[in-house]
XYZ file of N, CA and C in Angstrom:
822
model
N 3.232 -76.117 20.618
C 2.300 -76.040 19.478
C 1.014 -76.808 19.780
N 1.142 -78.021 20.336
C -0.037 -78.843 20.645
C -0.871 -78.187 21.732
N -0.165 -77.546 22.673
C -0.899 -76.856 23.729
C -1.704 -75.679 23.150
N -1.113 -75.004 22.202
C -1.805 -73.873 21.569
C -3.038 -74.347 20.822
N -2.902 -75.518 20.126
C -4.042 -76.060 19.368
C -5.142 -76.493 20.325
N -4.764 -77.177 21.449
C -5.750 -77.612 22.417
C -6.463 -76.409 23.061
N -5.712 -75.327 23.269
C -6.293 -74.140 23.915
C -7.328 -73.470 23.034
N -7.065 -73.443 21.750
C -7.968 -72.728 20.821
C -8.657 -73.698 19.864
N -8.847 -74.971 20.300
C -9.397 -75.974 19.390
C -10.826 -75.640 18.990
N -11.606 -75.032 19.905
C -12.994 -74.692 19.579
C -13.023 -73.668 18.434
N -12.210 -72.665 18.540
C -12.180 -71.630 17.504
C -11.650 -72.180 16.193
N -10.666 -73.061 16.312
C -10.084 -73.638 15.095
C -11.108 -74.494 14.375
N -11.842 -75.350 15.147
C -12.871 -76.207 14.552
C -13.964 -75.361 13.904
N -14.372 -74.281 14.595
C -15.424 -73.418 14.044
C -14.963 -72.749 12.749
N -13.706 -72.311 12.739
C -13.180 -71.653 11.540
C -13.086 -72.619 10.380
N -12.626 -73.859 10.652
C -12.518 -74.869 9.589
C -13.895 -75.205 9.052
N -14.864 -75.334 9.955
C -16.226 -75.645 9.518
C -16.800 -74.524 8.662
N -16.577 -73.304 9.110
C -17.081 -72.165 8.337
C -16.424 -72.090 6.981
N -15.105 -72.347 6.949
C -14.396 -72.331 5.667
C -14.903 -73.424 4.755
N -15.143 -74.607 5.315
C -15.671 -75.726 4.519
C -17.045 -75.401 3.975
N -17.867 -74.775 4.809
C -19.216 -74.424 4.362
C -19.174 -73.405 3.239
N -18.321 -72.417 3.380
C -18.203 -71.417 2.331
C -17.674 -72.027 1.046
N -16.706 -72.952 1.192
C -16.163 -73.615 -0.003
C -17.234 -74.444 -0.682
N -17.980 -75.210 0.136
C -19.067 -76.022 -0.406
C -20.116 -75.144 -1.069
N -20.381 -74.020 -0.432
C -21.388 -73.100 -0.979
C -20.945 -72.524 -2.314
N -19.703 -72.111 -2.418
C -19.215 -71.514 -3.656
C -19.137 -72.524 -4.780
N -18.791 -73.801 -4.448
C -18.717 -74.835 -5.481
C -20.092 -75.183 -6.012
N -21.085 -75.211 -5.122
C -22.438 -75.565 -5.558
C -23.177 -74.405 -6.195
N -22.674 -73.189 -5.971
C -23.374 -72.020 -6.508
C -23.322 -71.982 -8.022
N -22.251 -72.489 -8.589
C -22.110 -72.480 -10.044
C -23.007 -73.530 -10.709
N -23.291 -74.576 -9.964
C -23.993 -75.699 -10.565
C -25.504 -75.624 -10.385
N -26.001 -74.762 -9.519
C -27.424 -74.703 -9.240
C -27.989 -73.358 -9.572
N -29.131 -73.395 -10.186
C -29.810 -72.157 -10.507
C -30.570 -71.639 -9.298
N -30.997 -72.507 -8.400
C -31.736 -72.100 -7.215
C -30.988 -72.554 -5.963
N -30.991 -71.692 -4.963
C -30.274 -72.007 -3.728
C -31.115 -72.941 -2.859
N -30.422 -73.873 -2.172
C -31.100 -74.759 -1.247
C -31.236 -74.086 0.109
N -31.754 -74.821 1.060
C -31.996 -74.262 2.390
C -30.703 -73.802 3.045
N -29.666 -74.620 2.956
C -28.382 -74.267 3.582
C -27.806 -72.982 2.990
N -27.915 -72.906 1.674
C -27.362 -71.722 0.990
C -28.125 -70.476 1.389
N -29.460 -70.625 1.523
C -30.251 -69.466 1.908
C -29.909 -69.021 3.326
N -29.662 -70.005 4.188
C -29.269 -69.655 5.563
C -27.949 -68.896 5.571
N -27.000 -69.392 4.779
C -25.686 -68.712 4.694
C -25.837 -67.292 4.169
N -26.655 -67.141 3.128
C -26.850 -65.801 2.543
C -27.477 -64.863 3.558
N -28.526 -65.349 4.255
C -29.183 -64.510 5.263
C -28.241 -64.182 6.414
N -27.373 -65.175 6.745
C -26.455 -64.970 7.865
C -25.418 -63.896 7.569
N -24.910 -63.905 6.362
C -23.831 -62.967 6.018
C -24.318 -61.687 5.337
N -25.611 -61.589 5.061
C -26.139 -60.376 4.414
C -25.870 -59.099 5.223
N -26.110 -59.120 6.574
C -25.807 -57.904 7.349
C -24.334 -57.521 7.300
N -23.484 -58.585 7.284
C -22.037 -58.299 7.216
C -21.692 -57.613 5.904
N -22.226 -58.170 4.788
C -21.975 -57.560 3.486
C -22.530 -56.130 3.417
N -23.731 -55.964 3.995
C -24.368 -54.645 3.975
C -23.533 -53.627 4.764
N -23.068 -54.072 5.955
C -22.233 -53.192 6.771
C -20.929 -52.854 6.062
N -20.336 -53.876 5.439
C -19.089 -53.627 4.711
C -19.293 -52.663 3.559
N -20.428 -52.804 2.868
C -20.709 -51.896 1.758
C -20.889 -50.467 2.241
N -21.605 -50.310 3.392
C -21.818 -48.966 3.934
C -20.506 -48.336 4.396
N -19.684 -49.173 5.071
C -18.385 -48.664 5.530
C -17.532 -48.245 4.346
N -17.531 -49.083 3.296
C -16.736 -48.752 2.106
C -17.219 -47.465 1.452
N -18.560 -47.340 1.358
C -19.119 -46.119 0.765
C -18.793 -44.890 1.607
N -18.927 -45.039 2.945
C -18.627 -43.918 3.849
C -17.153 -43.503 3.748
N -16.271 -44.508 3.793
C -14.845 -44.193 3.712
C -14.486 -43.571 2.369
N -15.126 -44.053 1.308
C -14.887 -43.443 -0.005
C -15.349 -41.994 -0.043
N -16.513 -41.728 0.594
C -17.005 -40.352 0.644
C -16.091 -39.454 1.464
N -15.626 -39.984 2.634
C -14.714 -39.208 3.486
C -13.420 -38.895 2.749
N -12.881 -39.899 2.087
C -11.635 -39.691 1.340
C -11.827 -38.687 0.206
N -12.974 -38.794 -0.481
C -13.257 -37.839 -1.557
C -13.386 -36.419 -1.027
N -14.083 -36.276 0.122
C -14.218 -34.946 0.726
C -12.861 -34.393 1.157
N -12.007 -35.262 1.687
C -10.663 -34.820 2.105
C -9.855 -34.329 0.905
N -9.907 -35.094 -0.176
C -9.188 -34.693 -1.390
C -9.726 -33.360 -1.905
N -11.065 -33.219 -1.898
C -11.666 -31.953 -2.349
C -11.242 -30.796 -1.462
N -11.197 -31.048 -0.127
C -10.797 -30.003 0.816
C -9.349 -29.580 0.583
N -8.489 -30.552 0.341
C -7.089 -30.230 0.048
C -6.987 -29.385 -1.212
N -7.750 -29.761 -2.233
C -7.737 -28.988 -3.480
C -8.267 -27.572 -3.263
N -9.348 -27.466 -2.463
C -9.919 -26.140 -2.199
C -8.925 -25.263 -1.444
N -8.244 -25.837 -0.462
C -7.245 -25.065 0.285
C -6.121 -24.597 -0.619
N -5.658 -25.493 -1.482
C -4.594 -25.118 -2.405
C -5.050 -24.018 -3.364
N -6.254 -24.175 -3.912
C -6.784 -23.162 -4.820
C -6.996 -21.829 -4.094
N -7.473 -21.900 -2.830
C -7.684 -20.689 -2.045
C -6.365 -19.958 -1.804
N -5.316 -20.702 -1.482
C -4.004 -20.106 -1.277
C -3.489 -19.466 -2.565
N -3.671 -20.168 -3.690
C -3.226 -19.624 -4.974
C -4.006 -18.356 -5.327
N -5.319 -18.374 -5.050
C -6.140 -17.200 -5.351
C -5.739 -16.008 -4.489
N -5.443 -16.261 -3.195
C -5.020 -15.166 -2.319
C -3.691 -14.571 -2.779
N -2.781 -15.437 -3.226
C -1.506 -14.939 -3.744
C -1.728 -14.104 -5.011
N -2.643 -14.582 -5.870
C -2.944 -13.839 -7.095
C -3.566 -12.483 -6.778
N -4.487 -12.470 -5.795
C -5.123 -11.208 -5.390
C -4.083 -10.243 -4.823
N -3.156 -10.779 -4.024
C -2.116 -9.940 -3.447
C -1.242 -9.312 -4.538
N -0.888 -10.118 -5.528
C -0.072 -9.603 -6.634
C -0.831 -8.548 -7.417
N -2.123 -8.820 -7.697
C -2.930 -7.862 -8.453
C -3.117 -6.560 -7.678
N -3.336 -6.651 -6.358
C -3.472 -5.434 -5.545
C -2.187 -4.626 -5.561
N -1.041 -5.332 -5.509
C 0.239 -4.620 -5.584
C 0.401 -3.899 -6.904
N 0.002 -4.547 -7.983
C 0.114 -3.909 -9.303
C -0.833 -2.716 -9.413
N -2.036 -2.860 -8.835
C -2.986 -1.748 -8.869
C -2.425 -0.546 -8.115
N -1.827 -0.794 -6.933
C -1.239 0.291 -6.154
C -0.084 0.945 -6.914
N 0.728 0.130 -7.585
C 1.832 0.680 -8.375
C 1.295 1.552 -9.510
N 0.240 1.084 -10.162
C -0.343 1.857 -11.264
C -0.941 3.170 -10.754
N -1.630 3.110 -9.606
C -2.200 4.336 -9.040
C -1.104 5.329 -8.680
N -0.024 4.815 -8.057
C 1.091 5.685 -7.681
C 1.728 6.302 -8.919
N 1.855 5.488 -9.982
C 2.427 6.006 -11.221
C 1.535 7.095 -11.821
N 0.216 6.914 -11.729
C -0.717 7.917 -12.259
C -0.592 9.218 -11.485
N -0.538 9.123 -10.138
C -0.399 10.333 -9.316
C 0.928 11.035 -9.595
N 1.986 10.248 -9.692
C 3.297 10.837 -9.958
C 3.321 11.492 -11.331
N 2.698 10.847 -12.300
C 2.651 11.416 -13.647
C 1.900 12.736 -13.646
N 0.809 12.806 -12.862
C 0.060 14.061 -12.773
C 0.886 15.173 -12.161
N 1.634 14.853 -11.085
C 2.472 15.877 -10.453
C 3.578 16.341 -11.390
N 4.183 15.395 -12.109
C 5.257 15.761 -13.029
C 4.743 16.594 -14.197
N 3.525 16.309 -14.629
C 2.934 17.115 -15.708
C 2.693 18.554 -15.237
N 2.282 18.698 -13.964
C 2.106 20.042 -13.423
C 3.444 20.781 -13.351
N 4.494 20.076 -12.928
C 5.825 20.693 -12.901
C 6.280 21.070 -14.303
N 5.977 20.210 -15.261
C 6.352 20.499 -16.648
C 5.632 21.745 -17.147
N 4.343 21.867 -16.768
C 3.613 23.081 -17.147
C 4.195 24.321 -16.510
N 4.596 24.212 -15.237
C 5.232 25.342 -14.563
C 6.547 25.698 -15.229
N 7.302 24.672 -15.608
C 8.587 24.907 -16.266
C 8.408 25.690 -17.561
N 7.314 25.422 -18.250
C 7.074 26.144 -19.500
C 6.673 27.588 -19.286
N 6.040 27.895 -18.145
C 5.586 29.267 -17.903
C 6.654 30.145 -17.251
N 7.588 29.536 -16.511
C 8.613 30.327 -15.825
C 9.583 30.957 -16.807
N 9.930 30.222 -17.836
C 10.844 30.772 -18.841
C 12.301 30.747 -18.430
N 12.666 29.918 -17.459
C 14.055 29.794 -17.013
C 14.480 28.332 -17.073
N 15.776 28.089 -17.270
C 16.250 26.701 -17.173
C 15.958 26.166 -15.775
N 15.686 24.892 -15.678
C 15.328 24.323 -14.382
C 15.718 22.857 -14.320
N 15.769 22.344 -13.096
C 16.090 20.933 -12.851
C 15.034 20.364 -11.922
N 14.388 19.283 -12.347
C 13.397 18.616 -11.498
C 14.110 17.730 -10.486
N 13.574 17.676 -9.274
C 14.195 16.889 -8.211
C 13.122 16.272 -7.329
N 13.478 15.200 -6.661
C 12.586 14.545 -5.710
C 13.008 14.867 -4.283
N 12.015 15.005 -3.411
C 12.286 15.236 -1.992
C 12.645 13.900 -1.351
N 13.835 13.827 -0.733
C 14.291 12.572 -0.138
C 14.500 12.683 1.365
N 14.300 13.871 1.933
C 14.494 14.023 3.372
C 13.877 15.306 3.876
N 13.694 15.372 5.197
C 13.075 16.544 5.817
C 13.716 16.778 7.178
N 13.957 18.054 7.487
C 14.538 18.422 8.773
C 13.615 19.420 9.443
N 12.981 18.984 10.532
C 12.062 19.850 11.267
C 12.620 20.186 12.652
N 13.885 20.543 12.687
C 14.490 20.912 13.962
C 13.944 22.255 14.423
N 14.105 22.590 15.714
C 13.595 23.873 16.212
C 14.258 25.088 15.566
N 15.442 24.890 14.950
C 16.181 26.036 14.418
C 15.999 26.217 12.914
N 15.848 25.117 12.172
C 15.755 25.228 10.723
C 14.616 24.358 10.202
N 13.969 24.833 9.128
C 12.951 24.070 8.421
C 13.463 23.860 7.002
N 13.973 22.662 6.740
C 14.590 22.402 5.440
C 14.111 21.072 4.870
N 14.318 20.928 3.558
C 14.108 19.675 2.849
C 15.403 19.281 2.162
N 15.547 17.993 1.890
C 16.696 17.498 1.137
C 16.191 16.930 -0.180
N 16.831 17.334 -1.278
C 16.442 16.853 -2.608
C 17.591 16.044 -3.210
N 17.275 15.252 -4.232
C 18.260 14.327 -4.802
C 19.004 14.891 -6.006
N 19.208 16.189 -6.039
C 20.007 16.829 -7.097
C 21.032 17.744 -6.432
N 22.193 17.888 -7.106
C 23.242 18.690 -6.497
C 24.133 19.368 -7.512
N 25.398 19.553 -7.152
C 26.332 20.289 -7.986
C 26.557 19.628 -9.337
N 26.529 18.301 -9.373
C 26.736 17.610 -10.658
C 25.594 17.886 -11.625
N 24.465 18.357 -11.111
C 23.317 18.692 -11.954
C 23.266 20.185 -12.276
N 24.320 20.925 -11.892
C 24.367 22.353 -12.179
C 23.735 23.235 -11.130
N 23.442 22.693 -9.938
C 22.808 23.488 -8.899
C 23.854 24.220 -8.056
N 23.420 25.349 -7.477
C 24.299 26.154 -6.630
C 23.469 26.783 -5.523
N 24.139 27.185 -4.468
C 23.445 27.795 -3.331
C 22.770 29.105 -3.737
N 21.586 29.334 -3.177
C 20.832 30.538 -3.468
C 19.784 30.381 -4.550
N 19.804 29.288 -5.287
C 18.829 29.100 -6.362
C 17.432 28.901 -5.786
N 16.409 29.466 -6.434
C 15.026 29.311 -5.952
C 14.475 27.927 -6.239
N 13.608 27.474 -5.338
C 12.970 26.161 -5.481
C 11.461 26.369 -5.447
N 10.772 25.795 -6.427
C 9.328 25.976 -6.537
C 8.654 24.633 -6.767
N 7.358 24.617 -6.552
C 6.515 23.466 -6.876
C 5.411 23.953 -7.803
N 4.535 23.023 -8.217
C 3.475 23.393 -9.156
C 2.539 24.437 -8.572
N 2.345 24.414 -7.244
C 1.405 25.343 -6.619
C 2.050 26.629 -6.123
N 3.386 26.719 -6.113
C 3.991 27.965 -5.683
C 5.411 27.811 -5.174
N 5.867 28.839 -4.438
C 7.245 28.907 -3.940
C 7.454 27.924 -2.788
N 8.624 27.259 -2.808
C 9.007 26.334 -1.742
C 10.094 26.942 -0.859
N 11.120 27.511 -1.459
C 12.233 28.084 -0.721
C 13.428 28.277 -1.625
N 14.641 28.172 -1.066
C 15.840 28.317 -1.873
C 16.950 27.422 -1.324
N 17.906 27.084 -2.196
C 19.000 26.199 -1.813
C 19.956 26.918 -0.862
N 20.328 26.213 0.214
C 21.284 26.790 1.165
C 22.542 25.933 1.297
N 22.449 24.648 1.004
C 23.597 23.755 1.032
C 23.533 22.843 -0.182
N 24.629 22.821 -0.944
C 24.656 22.014 -2.166
C 25.842 21.062 -2.118
N 25.565 19.766 -2.175
C 26.608 18.749 -2.271
C 26.646 18.227 -3.706
N 27.465 17.204 -3.929
C 27.611 16.697 -5.294
C 26.301 16.129 -5.838
N 25.636 15.282 -5.028
C 24.434 14.627 -5.523
C 23.166 14.952 -4.776
N 23.206 15.906 -3.846
C 22.014 16.285 -3.092
C 22.145 17.732 -2.633
N 21.006 18.320 -2.230
C 21.001 19.713 -1.780
C 19.977 19.889 -0.673
N 20.192 20.932 0.131
C 19.269 21.257 1.208
C 18.516 22.532 0.863
N 17.192 22.491 1.049
C 16.326 23.617 0.691
C 15.823 24.288 1.962
N 16.115 25.585 2.111
C 15.551 26.363 3.214
C 14.125 26.753 2.842
N 13.143 26.325 3.641
C 11.741 26.564 3.325
C 11.352 28.020 3.564
N 10.353 28.497 2.829
C 9.897 29.872 2.998
C 9.266 30.092 4.370
N 8.897 29.006 5.072
C 8.314 29.132 6.409
C 9.377 29.232 7.506
N 10.648 29.084 7.153
C 11.724 29.178 8.147
C 11.944 30.640 8.541
N 12.326 30.857 9.799
C 12.530 32.221 10.297
C 13.642 32.949 9.539
N 14.575 32.205 8.955
C 15.686 32.827 8.235
C 15.340 33.165 6.794
N 14.148 32.788 6.360
C 13.766 33.013 4.963
C 13.143 34.393 4.781
N 13.419 35.023 3.632
C 12.813 36.307 3.273
C 12.674 36.428 1.772
N 11.469 36.755 1.296
C 11.197 36.844 -0.142
C 10.471 38.154 -0.427
N 11.022 38.954 -1.327
C 10.350 40.197 -1.741
C 9.051 39.839 -2.443
N 7.950 40.466 -1.984
C 6.640 40.053 -2.475
C 5.738 41.249 -2.719
N 4.598 40.952 -3.379
C 3.601 41.966 -3.673
C 2.221 41.323 -3.623
N 1.251 42.081 -3.100
C -0.131 41.608 -3.111
C -0.656 41.724 -4.539
N -1.113 40.639 -5.097
C -1.467 40.598 -6.514
C -2.583 41.579 -6.861
N -3.564 41.751 -5.996
C -4.714 42.608 -6.298
C -4.372 44.096 -6.208
N -3.783 44.502 -5.094
C -3.564 45.942 -4.846
C -2.141 46.396 -5.116
N -1.228 45.457 -5.375
C 0.197 45.745 -5.614
C 0.896 46.291 -4.367
N 0.333 46.046 -3.201
C 0.998 46.432 -1.952
C 2.245 45.576 -1.786
N 3.332 46.220 -1.376
C 4.616 45.531 -1.304
C 4.981 45.167 0.128
N 5.905 44.215 0.237
C 6.417 43.817 1.535
C 7.423 42.695 1.369
N 7.819 42.109 2.469
C 8.751 40.980 2.468
C 8.100 39.832 3.233
N 8.000 38.674 2.569
C 7.426 37.495 3.207
C 8.493 36.833 4.064
N 8.220 36.741 5.357
C 9.139 36.129 6.302
C 8.492 34.872 6.900
N 9.327 33.868 7.159
C 8.824 32.649 7.773
C 8.534 32.844 9.253
N 7.466 32.249 9.722
C 7.091 32.313 11.136
C 7.234 30.973 11.841
N 7.574 29.938 11.091
C 7.571 28.603 11.673
C 6.149 28.075 11.767
N 6.016 26.813 12.055
C 4.680 26.230 12.174
C 3.911 26.205 10.877
N 4.618 26.291 9.749
C 3.962 26.231 8.438
C 3.322 27.531 7.993
N 3.638 28.676 8.644
C 3.028 29.960 8.294
C 4.095 30.994 7.968
N 3.646 32.088 7.339
C 4.517 33.207 6.997
C 3.804 34.514 7.356
N 4.534 35.582 7.246
C 3.947 36.915 7.455
C 4.482 37.858 6.394
N 3.695 38.865 6.082
C 4.133 39.906 5.143
C 4.601 41.098 5.961
N 5.885 41.284 6.012
C 6.485 42.335 6.816
C 6.666 43.625 5.992
N 6.736 44.742 6.729
C 7.039 46.056 6.146
C 5.982 46.529 5.158
N 4.735 46.110 5.391
C 3.632 46.626 4.577
C 3.009 47.804 5.325
N 2.974 48.965 4.701
C 2.503 50.194 5.352
C 1.026 50.091 5.725
N 0.648 50.832 6.774
C -0.731 50.801 7.273
C -1.742 51.206 6.205
N -1.368 52.148 5.359
C -2.315 52.639 4.366
C -2.444 51.727 3.137
N -1.623 50.693 3.061
C -1.701 49.770 1.920
C -2.991 48.955 2.002
N -3.567 48.683 0.832
C -4.827 47.947 0.729
C -4.531 46.441 0.699
N -4.720 45.788 1.836
C -4.513 44.340 1.937
C -5.719 43.738 2.654
N -6.298 42.670 2.064
C -7.480 42.030 2.632
C -7.271 40.524 2.757
N -8.030 39.936 3.665
C -7.998 38.479 3.808
C -8.461 37.828 2.504
N -7.711 36.846 2.045
C -8.024 36.172 0.784
C -7.174 36.651 -0.374
N -6.453 37.773 -0.196
C -5.565 38.269 -1.253
C -4.437 37.272 -1.511
N -4.048 37.171 -2.780
C -2.934 36.306 -3.173
C -1.653 37.126 -3.184
N -0.601 36.557 -2.588
C 0.698 37.222 -2.535
C 1.652 36.490 -3.468
N 2.342 37.254 -4.327
C 3.268 36.674 -5.297
C 4.638 37.333 -5.139
N 5.636 36.680 -5.709
C 6.991 37.249 -5.678
C 7.035 38.491 -6.561
N 7.775 39.515 -6.087
C 7.844 40.781 -6.829
C 8.962 40.802 -7.863
N 9.906 39.868 -7.755
C 11.045 39.855 -8.677
C 12.207 40.696 -8.192
N 12.008 41.466 -7.149
C 13.093 42.280 -6.593
C 14.022 41.404 -5.755
N 15.283 41.723 -5.757
C 16.261 40.943 -5.014
C 17.048 39.994 -5.888
N 16.546 39.714 -7.088
C 17.303 38.915 -8.039
C 17.335 37.422 -7.775
N 16.497 36.927 -6.870
C 16.500 35.483 -6.593
C 15.275 34.808 -7.202
N 14.095 35.244 -6.799
C 12.864 34.650 -7.303
C 12.322 35.461 -8.474
N 11.970 34.804 -9.573
C 11.356 35.512 -10.696
C 10.030 36.155 -10.287
N 9.608 37.144 -11.003
C 8.386 37.862 -10.703
C 7.153 36.999 -10.985
N 6.174 37.083 -10.097
C 4.877 36.465 -10.353
C 4.690 35.066 -9.813
N 5.648 34.506 -9.076
C 5.461 33.177 -8.497
C 4.541 33.265 -7.267
N 3.571 32.383 -7.185
C 2.620 32.412 -6.072
C 3.338 32.019 -4.776
N 3.151 32.828 -3.749
C 3.732 32.536 -2.432
C 2.673 32.010 -1.478
N 1.532 32.684 -1.408
C 0.490 32.223 -0.500
C -0.717 33.133 -0.491
N -1.566 32.942 0.529
C -2.825 33.687 0.644
C -2.896 34.374 2.006
N -3.396 35.587 2.009
C -3.523 36.355 3.246
C -4.637 35.746 4.103
N -4.310 35.454 5.362
C -5.287 34.859 6.274
C -5.670 35.792 7.424
N -4.867 36.854 7.657
C -5.165 37.791 8.740
C -4.510 39.138 8.469
N -5.271 40.205 8.679
C -4.745 41.566 8.548
C -5.115 42.328 9.814
N -4.121 42.900 10.454
C -4.356 43.628 11.698
C -3.548 44.921 11.680
N -4.266 46.031 11.875
C -3.622 47.340 11.915
C -3.668 47.855 13.351
N -2.501 47.978 13.948
C -2.428 48.445 15.328
C -2.662 49.955 15.419
N -2.819 50.415 16.663
C -3.032 51.845 16.881
C -1.755 52.651 16.672
N -0.638 51.975 16.836
C 0.636 52.689 16.706
C 1.494 51.989 15.642
N 2.470 52.682 15.145
C 3.381 52.133 14.156
C 2.923 52.417 12.744
N 3.836 52.255 11.820
C 3.539 52.572 10.407
C 3.238 51.312 9.590
N 3.439 50.125 10.186
C 3.222 48.880 9.444
C 2.002 48.132 9.991
N 1.442 47.272 9.172
C 0.323 46.420 9.578
C 0.801 44.963 9.685
N 0.118 44.209 10.518
C 0.466 42.795 10.705
C -0.369 41.934 9.751
N 0.328 41.149 8.951
C -0.352 40.345 7.921
C 0.183 38.908 7.986
N -0.720 37.952 8.162
C -0.338 36.541 8.142
C -0.660 35.924 6.785
N 0.190 34.990 6.382
C 0.040 34.348 5.069
C 0.118 32.836 5.229
N -0.786 32.137 4.561
C -0.711 30.678 4.479
C -0.042 30.310 3.156
N 1.091 29.603 3.183
C 1.796 29.249 1.946
C 0.910 28.468 0.985
N 1.126 28.687 -0.301
C 0.349 27.969 -1.315
C 0.756 26.508 -1.408
N 2.008 26.209 -1.054
C 2.521 24.841 -1.142
C 2.304 24.117 0.181
N 1.760 22.918 0.100
C 1.632 22.058 1.278
C 2.951 21.301 1.444
N 3.815 21.823 2.292
C 5.156 21.259 2.446
C 5.100 19.809 2.916
N 4.130 19.483 3.754
C 4.055 18.137 4.323
C 3.803 17.075 3.259
N 3.212 17.468 2.122
C 2.895 16.501 1.075
C 3.750 16.682 -0.167
N 4.806 17.448 -0.042
C 5.651 17.762 -1.190
C 6.531 16.570 -1.550
N 6.531 16.168 -2.817
C 7.336 15.029 -3.270
C 8.297 15.390 -4.398
N 7.913 16.304 -5.256
C 8.785 16.752 -6.346
C 8.851 18.271 -6.365
N 10.013 18.798 -6.746
C 10.193 20.248 -6.838
C 10.940 20.572 -8.122
N 10.989 21.868 -8.402
C 11.711 22.379 -9.569
C 12.689 23.436 -9.083
N 13.975 23.234 -9.387
C 14.989 24.215 -9.032
C 15.236 25.109 -10.252
N 15.037 26.422 -10.069
C 15.202 27.359 -11.169
C 16.662 27.825 -11.229
N 17.199 27.838 -12.435
C 18.598 28.233 -12.643
C 18.617 29.590 -13.309
N 19.060 30.633 -12.617
C 19.127 31.973 -13.232
C 20.012 31.948 -14.474
N 19.685 32.801 -15.410
C 20.410 32.781 -16.686
C 21.875 33.169 -16.539
N 22.191 33.971 -15.542
C 23.589 34.317 -15.361
C 24.409 33.171 -14.811
N 23.722 32.006 -14.498
C 24.433 30.810 -14.049
C 24.540 29.762 -15.153
N 24.069 30.062 -16.365
C 24.126 29.096 -17.455
C 25.582 28.840 -17.832
């Protein structure tokens, strides 16, 4: 201990002297209205220290305040982004509901014009294999559906049921090679059978060369065959070609229904199935 005191005696003496001076200064400060020479020296000596301490304190207070503000801004920004995300989700849900409501209203209007019992269904699957072009809907035998029933959308014919399970059914599309629908050209009443060609197209088969068929003509179901009611829109004529030989003309048809965007359909129930 004595060695430590002897080693740092200069610093200890200086500290004691400084402490004594400060004590003397503080005791005399209360009793005097004016500072003496010693007091003025002390004030001048420590003024830079006080000034530096004040600046450091002010700077640190500003830094701390800015940090707190930054934390609050980050938290508010995160909350706002979450709120925006929720609002965008609700907007998308509302838009989807509006679109779905519009499609269902169109189906409801079609249901009123067809004059047959029907069941609305949603498209839940699609099969685009090289052999078959089909859709899967979420209605089946428990809903009164049976194989062979026609399937339509608001814009026209879709196809007919080929496989019916308890809670779902498979729809053979009118564009499939195995599909055939008795049809008539709406303008000229030229008759034929609409056959699927694949690739989203159809053709009007067995239309005689002398029949009046033009590009842009609308083709509708003729009602013959007992499957599709009369007057359902099938598609529009896109090409008419009359060869030099044969009794029939080649006619291509673009379906009225956009199968790729189909979401809801209407299955028509013939009255003899009630």
